[in-house]
């Protein structure tokens, strides 16, 4: 292949990009060739290190070659792009974890795909012409190739700024932002490469490095942090538009060229990644959720059309910049199930106990992501195709992880007493049921005594979230147990918050569901009142869902049939989330409130109403939103 030279020179595995006429943009074939060479050299004792450089003085690598992606994507072939990105990300991952030093020389432009091969090695060298950037939002993608890892780790809010503006970093800024390690004057690079080849020793790199002048972005950090700390794209744009300054004007101009959906997703990606459990694997997985959908649901094809096909530079993005719906962001970043990025790791062995409304779809998502799931339920039934055990102990024996999704604390205690002795030391028990804090703590203590990790991780999101893999997990337990559970949370959900020690997840859940019970009652009451005032339910929804009365119960789970997104109300109030489960949760919150001496009058009233509904008014077996027909049928007491 003439686009790339791969050889061994002295002690060095040598990779030289040779497409200078195309700014060394990386083709799929180049990506495959680099991976094959890296694989071969990993166990070749003749190769002590790898040196990656590029011909020409304008660019190390200006990105991935996107023309081919456009051609296949516009014909409806999305699989080609998905394979391109998955294989590229696997290479990026390999470079990051390479067992030998990888030294890259980054002259001129290093952008997008160039960052993926140039900025994950152990020694990343920049010089006076270096300009590094993540410009993906300009073509309807998000910063990818593992770039979101560096962006999430960059100081302050520099990551959000770089990811949404595509601003270029010079040598000083690239080192400041964590995209490069060493500044070495470029006229010294040829001799340095020769020394690396001759010695196979990277000591010469640190010896040759000097401190670069601080870059302009470093000087702008106060402005960057002030404007980019917002929770969403809209927040960031609002503060920028409110300020009359060169920084705000320049930043808005840069952002004005980019896809709003991409920028909103890039910001959400960084917010989700930032934190103590950040890994490259997590970053690549999240990036791939977007890129795998980018052609079909994102702005990618339109972005390429405007940039390199028609070259009109006026893309017709799907959304206005202040108007990207949160649901569109969630849709792009939802787990991919069986299409999830596979970096070559092996699946875990998982036992899943309790395969009801919630447990069954959660177990299916884990199996589809490549894990070996064995299920158990007292009913003896499970999802089609899933291996089933004859007892809870059998489902737990020899598994890396055991997950329980059960009706209540008593059942959890009984199941835990059976499975913990069957579990291997070092395995982890994740209980996703909603139970009382005491049961969660008792099970955690029992697991601890048996050398088994334990996380109480109740969920929010309902059966829709369980099926769509978009649950929120609120977790309690040790950091080690949480980290063991986290890759599975990433598959079953879109967010996991480590709330504290054992029982903290249940505490968060109880508080959340007390709010949920109260707001569902308030929403149903308001619809019943609206009916009696002659107000059309749809009009009521249109107003409240975008006014200060909005809530999850109104906007996402509307109790009025035919109004808002599809919910159990549209299915005759078949659960969903059964009224008796809400009664259970409200009981748990009042039990906890009593023990903690907390005054919770609304929670108390909600408990009384749900008790009456379930025990005396036929609410048992109906969804908890069936409170609406209950109110409609009544007058004032
Ligand atoms: P479910 O009743 O549909 O499922 C519970 C399952 O556990 C059933 O299939 C049952 O047969 C099984 N089970 C009972 N005892 C068992 C035992 N000893 N061994 C093995 N299996 C046993 O309930 P669900 O809606 O799936 O809820 C499960 C948990 O999730 C509850 O704690 C609930 O509060 C919580 N939750 C539910 C929702 C929701 O929307 N449904 C939302 C958030 C949290």
XYZ file of C-alpha atoms and ligand atoms in Angstrom:
681
model
C 0.000 0.000 0.000
C 1.474 3.362 -0.969
C -0.610 5.362 1.513
C 1.369 4.051 4.444
C 4.795 2.571 5.075
C 5.072 -0.133 7.718
C 8.463 -1.619 8.503
C 10.933 -2.467 11.243
C 13.989 -0.226 11.391
C 16.570 -1.105 14.011
C 14.668 -1.637 17.263
C 11.608 0.325 16.162
C 8.350 -0.735 14.582
C 7.898 2.091 12.086
C 4.643 3.500 10.744
C 4.734 6.437 8.349
C 1.561 7.922 6.861
C 2.215 8.732 3.199
C -0.905 10.525 1.931
C 0.495 14.021 2.229
C -1.582 15.189 -0.793
C -4.733 14.381 1.285
C -3.290 15.754 4.529
C -2.647 12.117 5.487
C -6.387 11.499 6.035
C -6.751 7.942 7.230
C -8.538 5.388 5.071
C -10.063 2.173 6.336
C -7.224 0.192 4.732
C -4.603 2.281 6.571
C -6.428 1.631 9.869
C -6.485 -2.130 9.248
C -2.797 -2.152 8.248
C -1.749 -0.262 11.403
C -3.695 -2.645 13.626
C -2.143 -5.704 11.977
C 1.356 -4.273 12.468
C 0.712 -3.346 16.102
C -0.613 -6.863 16.761
C 2.451 -8.447 15.156
C 4.912 -6.228 17.046
C 3.317 -6.600 20.478
C 4.987 -9.998 20.973
C 8.013 -9.475 18.705
C 11.076 -9.113 20.927
C 12.970 -7.415 18.072
C 10.591 -4.439 18.390
C 11.283 -2.387 21.510
C 9.042 0.551 20.661
C 6.798 1.917 17.904
C 7.335 5.243 16.130
C 4.442 6.791 14.178
C 5.115 9.772 11.927
C 3.811 11.229 8.680
C 5.192 12.676 5.440
C 4.709 16.326 4.495
C 4.821 19.399 6.656
C 1.134 20.357 6.619
C -0.393 17.515 8.613
C 0.319 14.475 10.715
C -3.239 13.310 9.936
C -6.204 15.567 9.283
C -8.835 12.942 10.161
C -10.676 9.926 8.815
C -11.420 9.705 5.099
C -15.122 10.498 5.196
C -15.981 10.571 1.482
C -16.460 6.809 1.376
C -18.714 6.918 4.441
C -20.931 9.446 2.660
C -21.197 7.294 -0.422
C -22.318 4.206 1.513
C -24.516 6.126 3.975
C -26.515 7.937 1.301
C -27.309 4.530 -0.213
C -28.770 3.437 3.146
C -25.775 1.239 4.002
C -25.105 2.225 7.625
C -23.238 -0.989 8.439
C -20.127 0.117 6.531
C -19.724 3.219 8.707
C -20.439 1.256 11.877
C -17.714 -1.229 10.977
C -15.298 1.577 10.036
C -15.781 3.304 13.397
C -15.761 0.115 15.469
C -12.508 -1.055 13.864
C -10.954 2.394 14.185
C -11.892 2.638 17.887
C -10.445 -0.824 18.506
C -7.144 0.432 17.056
C -7.264 3.569 19.237
C -7.842 1.346 22.269
C -4.928 -0.883 21.277
C -2.552 2.067 20.983
C -3.662 3.380 24.403
C -2.998 0.039 26.123
C 0.027 -0.950 24.010
C 2.551 -2.935 26.052
C 5.507 -1.040 24.505
C 6.199 2.694 24.150
C 4.433 4.347 21.211
C 6.076 7.612 20.101
C 4.142 9.895 17.737
C 5.383 13.021 15.933
C 2.508 15.432 15.348
C 3.423 18.210 12.900
C 0.761 20.477 11.357
C -2.854 19.329 11.623
C -3.730 16.437 13.912
C -7.500 16.232 13.875
C -10.263 13.708 14.503
C -9.002 10.305 13.358
C -5.462 11.713 13.542
C -5.941 12.250 17.277
C -7.015 8.604 17.511
C -3.689 7.310 16.235
C -1.440 10.175 17.338
C -2.675 11.056 20.822
C -3.144 7.748 22.656
C 0.487 6.575 22.705
C 2.909 6.923 25.595
C 5.044 9.732 24.070
C 3.139 12.324 22.024
C 5.467 14.937 20.539
C 4.422 18.361 19.268
C 6.380 21.183 17.607
C 5.945 24.714 16.331
C 3.563 23.862 13.482
C 1.349 21.523 15.531
C -2.367 22.267 15.511
C -4.547 19.698 17.256
C -8.350 19.823 17.166
C -11.538 17.803 17.532
C -13.741 19.307 14.774
C -16.315 16.475 14.532
C -19.354 18.581 15.513
C -18.822 20.495 12.254
C -19.791 17.396 10.253
C -22.524 16.159 12.550
C -20.432 13.750 14.626
C -19.197 14.056 18.212
C -15.554 14.122 19.326
C -14.657 10.446 19.006
C -11.675 8.082 18.543
C -11.286 8.236 22.331
C -10.906 12.047 22.181
C -13.737 12.422 24.670
C -11.427 10.834 27.270
C -8.891 13.645 26.906
C -11.654 16.258 26.717
C -13.232 14.939 29.933
C -9.834 15.001 31.661
C -8.807 18.449 30.379
C -8.638 21.240 33.003
C -11.883 23.018 33.944
C -14.400 23.238 31.109
C -11.752 23.253 28.368
C -13.128 19.904 27.117
C -16.584 21.334 26.435
C -14.986 24.339 24.720
C -12.657 22.289 22.498
C -15.353 19.746 21.643
C -18.010 22.259 20.615
C -15.866 24.966 18.972
C -13.270 22.773 17.198
C -10.686 25.314 18.383
C -7.130 24.407 17.429
C -4.488 23.801 20.083
C -0.893 24.813 19.507
C 1.918 22.877 21.192
C 1.574 24.639 24.562
C -2.203 24.256 24.646
C -2.102 20.615 23.483
C 0.181 19.727 26.401
C -1.958 21.797 28.784
C -5.124 20.007 27.593
C -3.564 16.523 27.833
C -3.451 15.762 24.087
C 0.380 15.792 23.944
C 3.312 15.198 26.280
C 6.480 16.836 24.933
C 7.460 19.903 22.945
C 10.534 19.349 20.776
C 11.634 21.715 17.976
C 10.727 20.047 14.680
C 14.188 20.346 13.112
C 15.380 17.929 15.802
C 12.788 15.229 14.982
C 14.712 13.315 12.224
C 17.768 12.821 14.459
C 15.538 11.851 17.375
C 13.757 9.198 15.280
C 17.130 7.797 14.220
C 18.189 7.559 17.889
C 14.914 5.821 18.785
C 15.470 3.310 15.961
C 19.077 2.705 16.965
C 18.616 2.450 20.734
C 15.022 1.270 21.178
C 15.043 3.492 24.261
C 12.612 6.401 24.820
C 14.901 8.208 27.275
C 16.101 10.416 24.389
C 12.575 11.869 24.078
C 12.447 13.322 27.564
C 16.057 14.475 27.226
C 15.227 16.465 24.079
C 11.981 18.001 25.368
C 11.779 21.653 26.424
C 8.917 23.690 27.853
C 6.701 25.311 25.196
C 5.307 28.829 25.579
C 1.843 28.714 27.210
C -0.856 28.747 24.513
C -3.718 31.234 24.118
C -6.353 28.796 25.375
C -4.552 28.473 28.683
C -4.785 32.249 28.989
C -8.534 32.139 28.195
C -9.417 29.595 30.892
C -11.328 32.072 33.062
C -13.639 32.902 30.117
C -13.934 29.246 29.109
C -14.867 28.069 32.604
C -17.328 30.919 33.111
C -19.270 30.184 29.934
C -18.935 26.421 29.573
C -19.941 25.225 33.031
C -23.663 25.077 32.107
C -25.700 21.878 32.223
C -26.618 21.982 28.539
C -25.781 23.520 25.168
C -28.617 25.948 25.655
C -27.181 27.167 29.004
C -23.779 27.728 27.415
C -25.214 29.652 24.460
C -27.359 31.760 26.778
C -24.388 33.025 28.789
C -22.312 33.595 25.641
C -25.130 35.589 24.010
C -25.563 37.666 27.127
C -21.967 38.892 26.981
C -20.585 41.566 24.705
C -16.930 40.481 24.412
C -14.472 39.309 21.760
C -14.330 35.896 23.431
C -18.121 35.462 23.342
C -18.384 36.680 19.726
C -15.551 34.457 18.488
C -16.874 31.425 20.372
C -20.437 31.890 19.083
C -19.106 32.220 15.535
C -17.237 28.930 15.861
C -20.208 27.141 17.417
C -22.542 28.606 14.784
C -20.931 26.355 12.153
C -21.576 23.131 14.038
C -24.467 20.691 14.395
C -26.544 21.618 17.479
C -27.449 17.961 18.053
C -23.768 17.008 17.951
C -22.737 19.819 20.305
C -25.526 18.968 22.773
C -24.518 15.295 22.720
C -20.821 16.168 23.061
C -21.582 18.173 26.208
C -23.778 15.424 27.645
C -21.056 12.858 26.856
C -18.437 14.833 28.789
C -20.777 15.334 31.740
C -21.492 11.604 31.881
C -17.836 10.643 31.545
C -16.265 13.079 33.969
C -15.689 11.491 37.366
C -13.523 8.992 39.193
C -14.547 5.944 37.180
C -13.609 7.377 33.779
C -11.898 4.938 31.428
C -11.082 4.934 27.720
C -13.419 1.942 27.323
C -16.298 3.975 28.729
C -15.458 6.950 26.513
C -15.288 4.838 23.352
C -18.508 3.018 24.215
C -20.400 6.294 24.625
C -18.875 7.819 21.480
C -19.833 4.736 19.503
C -23.448 4.935 20.629
C -23.567 8.266 18.783
C -21.467 7.436 15.737
C -23.283 4.134 15.129
C -26.512 6.160 14.844
C -25.010 9.264 13.255
C -25.898 8.489 9.639
C -29.441 7.317 10.263
C -30.520 9.647 13.058
C -27.844 12.336 13.375
C -26.673 15.181 11.164
C -23.658 13.335 9.768
C -24.665 12.878 6.119
C -25.899 16.455 5.885
C -22.688 17.669 7.521
C -20.490 15.903 4.963
C -22.693 17.024 2.100
C -22.271 20.649 3.059
C -18.560 20.361 3.875
C -17.062 18.203 1.162
C -19.661 17.130 -1.426
C -21.594 20.284 -2.389
C -19.125 22.462 -0.460
C -21.899 25.047 0.124
C -20.998 25.260 3.818
C -24.639 25.782 4.736
C -25.795 22.552 6.326
C -29.455 22.143 7.141
C -29.158 20.807 10.711
C -32.111 18.998 12.321
C -32.448 21.338 15.295
C -31.907 24.993 16.109
C -29.109 25.505 18.604
C -31.323 26.488 21.561
C -33.846 23.834 20.745
C -32.297 20.376 20.923
C -34.839 18.210 22.805
C -33.403 16.172 25.704
C -35.121 13.125 24.185
C -33.084 13.546 20.980
C -29.875 13.530 23.056
C -30.985 10.422 24.981
C -31.886 8.694 21.729
C -28.400 9.216 20.324
C -26.633 8.134 23.529
C -28.824 5.195 24.536
C -27.008 1.852 24.910
C -26.822 -0.126 21.685
C -27.651 -3.559 23.112
C -26.220 -6.275 20.933
C -24.739 -3.697 18.550
C -22.587 -2.217 21.361
C -18.920 -1.564 20.652
C -16.887 -4.718 21.212
C -13.259 -3.959 21.984
C -12.346 -7.622 22.098
C -12.973 -8.232 25.811
C -14.775 -11.387 26.892
C -18.264 -11.317 28.359
C -19.048 -11.862 32.044
C -20.950 -14.753 33.550
C -24.109 -13.319 35.087
C -26.884 -14.907 37.150
C -30.184 -12.955 36.973
C -32.830 -13.714 39.600
C -36.347 -12.256 39.264
C -37.417 -12.046 35.632
C -40.630 -10.027 35.919
C -41.682 -6.818 34.183
C -38.327 -5.169 34.899
C -35.893 -8.060 35.293
C -36.675 -9.811 32.001
C -35.835 -6.904 29.659
C -32.774 -5.976 31.760
C -31.472 -9.539 31.477
C -32.119 -9.510 27.727
C -30.067 -6.324 27.304
C -27.131 -7.913 29.146
C -27.312 -11.065 27.017
C -27.515 -9.014 23.823
C -24.393 -7.101 24.841
C -22.444 -10.378 24.792
C -22.625 -11.531 28.426
C -23.499 -15.106 29.366
C -26.724 -14.707 31.365
C -28.381 -17.527 33.311
C -31.825 -16.663 34.693
C -34.034 -17.867 37.518
C -37.585 -16.970 38.534
C -39.954 -18.795 40.872
C -42.462 -18.940 38.047
C -39.961 -21.056 36.099
C -40.291 -18.821 33.060
C -37.860 -16.374 31.500
C -37.264 -14.505 28.260
C -37.169 -16.618 25.105
C -33.760 -18.119 24.437
C -32.270 -17.405 27.887
C -30.544 -20.240 29.750
C -32.555 -20.957 32.926
C -31.324 -22.456 36.200
C -33.413 -24.768 38.413
C -32.812 -22.695 41.571
C -31.511 -19.315 42.677
C -28.372 -20.987 44.081
C -27.702 -22.663 40.737
C -28.105 -19.347 38.911
C -25.550 -17.792 41.308
C -22.887 -20.500 41.499
C -19.703 -19.689 39.575
C -21.002 -16.358 38.211
C -18.951 -13.140 38.196
C -22.067 -11.110 38.944
C -25.477 -11.997 40.380
C -28.345 -9.544 39.856
C -31.630 -9.666 41.768
C -34.819 -7.852 40.698
C -37.432 -8.913 43.261
C -40.711 -7.631 44.687
C -39.690 -6.710 48.265
C -37.186 -6.800 51.121
C -38.390 -10.060 52.693
C -38.060 -11.925 49.398
C -34.663 -10.308 48.827
C -33.435 -11.453 52.264
C -34.621 -15.012 51.587
C -33.040 -15.126 48.115
C -29.782 -13.573 49.396
C -29.538 -16.190 52.153
C -29.660 -18.833 49.441
C -27.386 -17.265 46.820
C -24.577 -15.639 48.835
C -23.218 -18.977 50.134
C -23.311 -20.292 46.544
C -21.374 -17.320 45.112
C -17.616 -17.314 44.503
C -15.419 -15.099 46.678
C -14.755 -11.822 44.847
C -17.992 -12.036 42.850
C -20.499 -9.178 43.166
C -24.188 -9.194 44.090
C -26.205 -6.339 42.596
C -29.705 -5.931 43.984
C -31.808 -3.729 41.720
C -35.120 -4.242 43.569
C -36.687 -1.443 45.564
C -36.518 -2.500 49.220
C -36.164 -0.975 52.686
C -32.796 0.394 53.713
C -32.474 -2.156 56.555
C -32.865 -5.137 54.206
C -30.286 -3.643 51.838
C -27.815 -3.184 54.703
C -28.456 -6.665 56.114
C -27.796 -8.290 52.735
C -24.648 -6.174 52.266
C -23.322 -7.276 55.686
C -23.981 -10.919 54.853
C -22.214 -10.545 51.484
C -19.278 -8.782 53.111
C -18.846 -11.597 55.633
C -18.760 -14.095 52.744
C -16.144 -12.122 50.727
C -18.729 -11.133 48.137
C -19.093 -7.528 46.902
C -22.556 -6.007 47.174
C -24.331 -3.020 45.632
C -27.887 -1.913 46.332
C -28.834 -0.376 43.006
C -32.547 0.354 42.669
C -33.628 1.891 39.407
C -35.763 4.632 37.996
C -37.173 4.614 34.475
C -39.889 1.947 34.527
C -40.412 -0.869 32.051
C -39.730 1.464 29.118
C -36.319 2.288 30.582
C -35.654 -1.385 31.318
C -36.433 -2.374 27.726
C -34.623 0.604 26.184
C -31.544 0.292 28.417
C -32.039 3.831 29.703
C -32.591 3.250 33.427
C -31.029 5.421 36.100
C -29.281 3.423 38.833
C -28.823 4.848 42.316
C -26.203 2.780 44.016
C -24.910 2.147 47.524
C -21.864 0.083 48.456
C -18.072 0.160 48.368
C -16.244 1.841 45.493
C -14.810 -1.524 44.412
C -18.259 -3.137 44.251
C -19.686 -0.141 42.382
C -16.848 -0.290 39.840
C -17.431 -4.010 39.295
C -21.108 -3.304 38.602
C -20.617 -0.197 36.470
C -20.043 -1.801 33.039
C -23.396 -3.554 33.478
C -25.132 -0.344 34.579
C -23.816 1.184 31.340
C -25.613 -1.519 29.347
C -28.885 -1.539 31.291
C -29.052 2.192 31.861
C -27.918 5.617 30.829
C -26.760 6.817 34.216
C -25.496 5.348 37.493
C -24.875 7.499 40.548
C -22.784 6.111 43.394
C -24.749 7.597 46.299
C -22.656 6.291 49.218
C -22.261 3.210 51.404
C -24.612 0.225 51.626
C -28.254 1.372 51.723
C -27.580 4.785 50.135
C -29.059 3.652 46.814
C -32.292 2.597 48.505
C -32.392 5.879 50.443
C -32.180 7.820 47.153
C -34.839 5.594 45.581
C -37.265 6.024 48.470
C -36.939 9.814 48.290
C -37.339 9.785 44.498
C -40.447 7.631 44.608
C -42.028 9.690 47.335
C -41.808 12.614 44.898
C -43.138 10.374 42.107
C -46.175 9.223 44.097
C -47.018 12.743 45.167
C -46.642 14.214 41.665
C -48.687 11.424 40.062
C -51.534 12.185 42.435
C -51.185 15.912 41.752
C -51.155 15.318 37.988
C -54.254 13.073 38.148
C -56.084 15.525 40.410
C -55.333 18.339 37.980
C -56.654 16.372 34.967
C -59.838 15.502 36.899
C -60.301 19.160 37.822
C -59.602 20.203 34.208
C -62.323 17.787 33.048
C -64.818 19.364 35.399
C -63.803 22.843 34.247
C -64.400 21.819 30.617
C -60.707 22.119 29.723
C -59.576 19.802 26.930
C -56.997 17.265 28.206
C -54.711 17.737 25.216
C -54.712 21.527 25.715
C -53.970 21.004 29.394
C -51.022 18.764 28.419
C -49.767 21.257 25.833
C -49.696 23.999 28.449
C -48.476 22.141 31.526
C -45.828 20.028 29.789
C -44.035 23.230 28.812
C -44.932 25.309 31.885
C -43.882 25.307 35.517
C -46.230 22.406 36.322
C -44.288 20.012 34.103
C -43.026 16.785 35.612
C -42.049 13.273 34.577
C -45.584 12.086 35.363
C -47.022 14.675 32.988
C -44.400 14.763 30.236
C -43.199 11.160 30.003
C -45.890 9.028 31.680
C -49.069 11.004 31.179
C -52.003 9.385 33.060
C -54.552 10.611 30.477
C -55.128 8.119 27.615
C -54.280 9.439 24.146
C -52.361 12.397 25.503
C -48.549 12.766 25.477
C -46.192 9.885 24.705
C -47.548 6.325 24.870
C -47.947 5.231 28.490
C -49.863 2.539 30.448
C -52.915 4.836 30.266
C -53.048 3.994 26.558
C -53.113 0.307 27.407
C -56.070 0.240 29.807
C -53.745 1.032 32.753
C -52.012 -2.349 32.560
C -48.743 -1.891 34.508
C -46.178 -0.410 33.888
C -45.501 0.305 37.467
C -48.235 -1.301 39.510
C -50.166 0.731 42.077
C -49.263 -1.837 44.755
C -45.552 -1.283 44.025
C -46.066 2.443 44.474
C -47.903 1.676 47.709
C -44.912 -0.403 48.778
C -42.467 2.426 47.989
C -44.557 5.039 49.782
C -44.712 2.678 52.764
C -40.920 2.406 52.672
C -40.538 6.173 52.607
C -42.871 6.606 55.594
C -41.111 3.806 57.467
C -37.807 5.582 56.816
C -39.279 8.997 57.686
C -40.526 7.678 60.999
C -37.191 6.089 61.858
C -35.335 9.292 60.930
C -37.919 11.624 62.548
C -38.544 13.468 59.246
C -41.740 15.468 58.653
C -43.217 14.311 55.293
C -46.920 15.263 55.214
C -47.332 14.958 51.428
C -45.677 11.539 51.440
C -48.000 10.525 54.259
C -51.080 11.697 52.350
C -49.913 9.913 49.177
C -49.456 6.683 51.145
C -52.996 6.938 52.540
C -54.480 7.537 49.071
C -52.605 4.676 47.396
C -53.518 2.354 50.288
C -57.195 3.198 49.864
C -56.897 2.806 46.089
C -55.150 -0.577 46.214
C -56.963 -2.113 49.177
C -60.501 -0.773 48.843
C -61.012 0.680 45.379
C -59.868 -2.008 42.948
C -56.501 -0.395 42.193
C -54.557 -3.622 42.701
C -53.123 -4.896 39.420
C -53.558 -1.527 37.720
C -50.839 0.926 36.849
C -50.195 3.608 39.463
C -51.404 6.210 36.962
C -54.916 4.666 37.189
C -55.452 7.221 39.968
C -56.851 9.420 37.172
C -60.091 7.439 36.528
C -60.369 7.116 40.319
C -60.477 10.905 40.702
C -62.699 11.387 37.643
C -65.347 9.139 39.126
C -65.516 11.054 42.383
C -66.873 14.305 43.651
C -65.634 16.357 46.600
C -65.612 14.296 49.819
P -42.581 -8.132 38.977
O -43.518 -8.595 40.014
O -43.028 -8.042 37.563
O -41.263 -9.043 39.008
C -40.743 -9.662 40.156
C -40.329 -11.071 39.767
O -39.687 -11.690 40.860
C -41.514 -11.945 39.372
O -41.320 -12.512 38.091
C -41.552 -13.008 40.462
O -41.995 -14.265 40.002
C -40.097 -13.064 40.865
N -39.882 -13.624 42.191
C -40.604 -13.460 43.312
N -40.037 -14.171 44.322
C -38.957 -14.785 43.821
C -37.986 -15.671 44.378
N -38.003 -16.026 45.648
N -37.013 -16.124 43.552
C -36.986 -15.774 42.259
N -37.882 -14.944 41.675
C -38.854 -14.454 42.459
O -42.071 -6.726 39.480
P -41.245 -5.640 38.645
O -42.153 -4.616 38.140
O -40.316 -6.331 37.710
O -40.429 -4.972 39.847
C -39.314 -5.586 40.428
C -38.672 -4.611 41.387
O -38.329 -3.420 40.686
C -39.581 -4.179 42.533
O -38.814 -4.096 43.699
C -40.086 -2.809 42.095
O -40.412 -1.995 43.191
C -38.904 -2.297 41.333
N -39.229 -1.299 40.298
C -40.257 -1.526 39.412
C -40.512 -0.565 38.435
C -41.621 -0.767 37.418
O -41.941 0.184 36.707
N -42.170 -1.948 37.304
C -39.758 0.611 38.367
C -38.713 0.780 39.255
C -38.454 -0.195 40.213
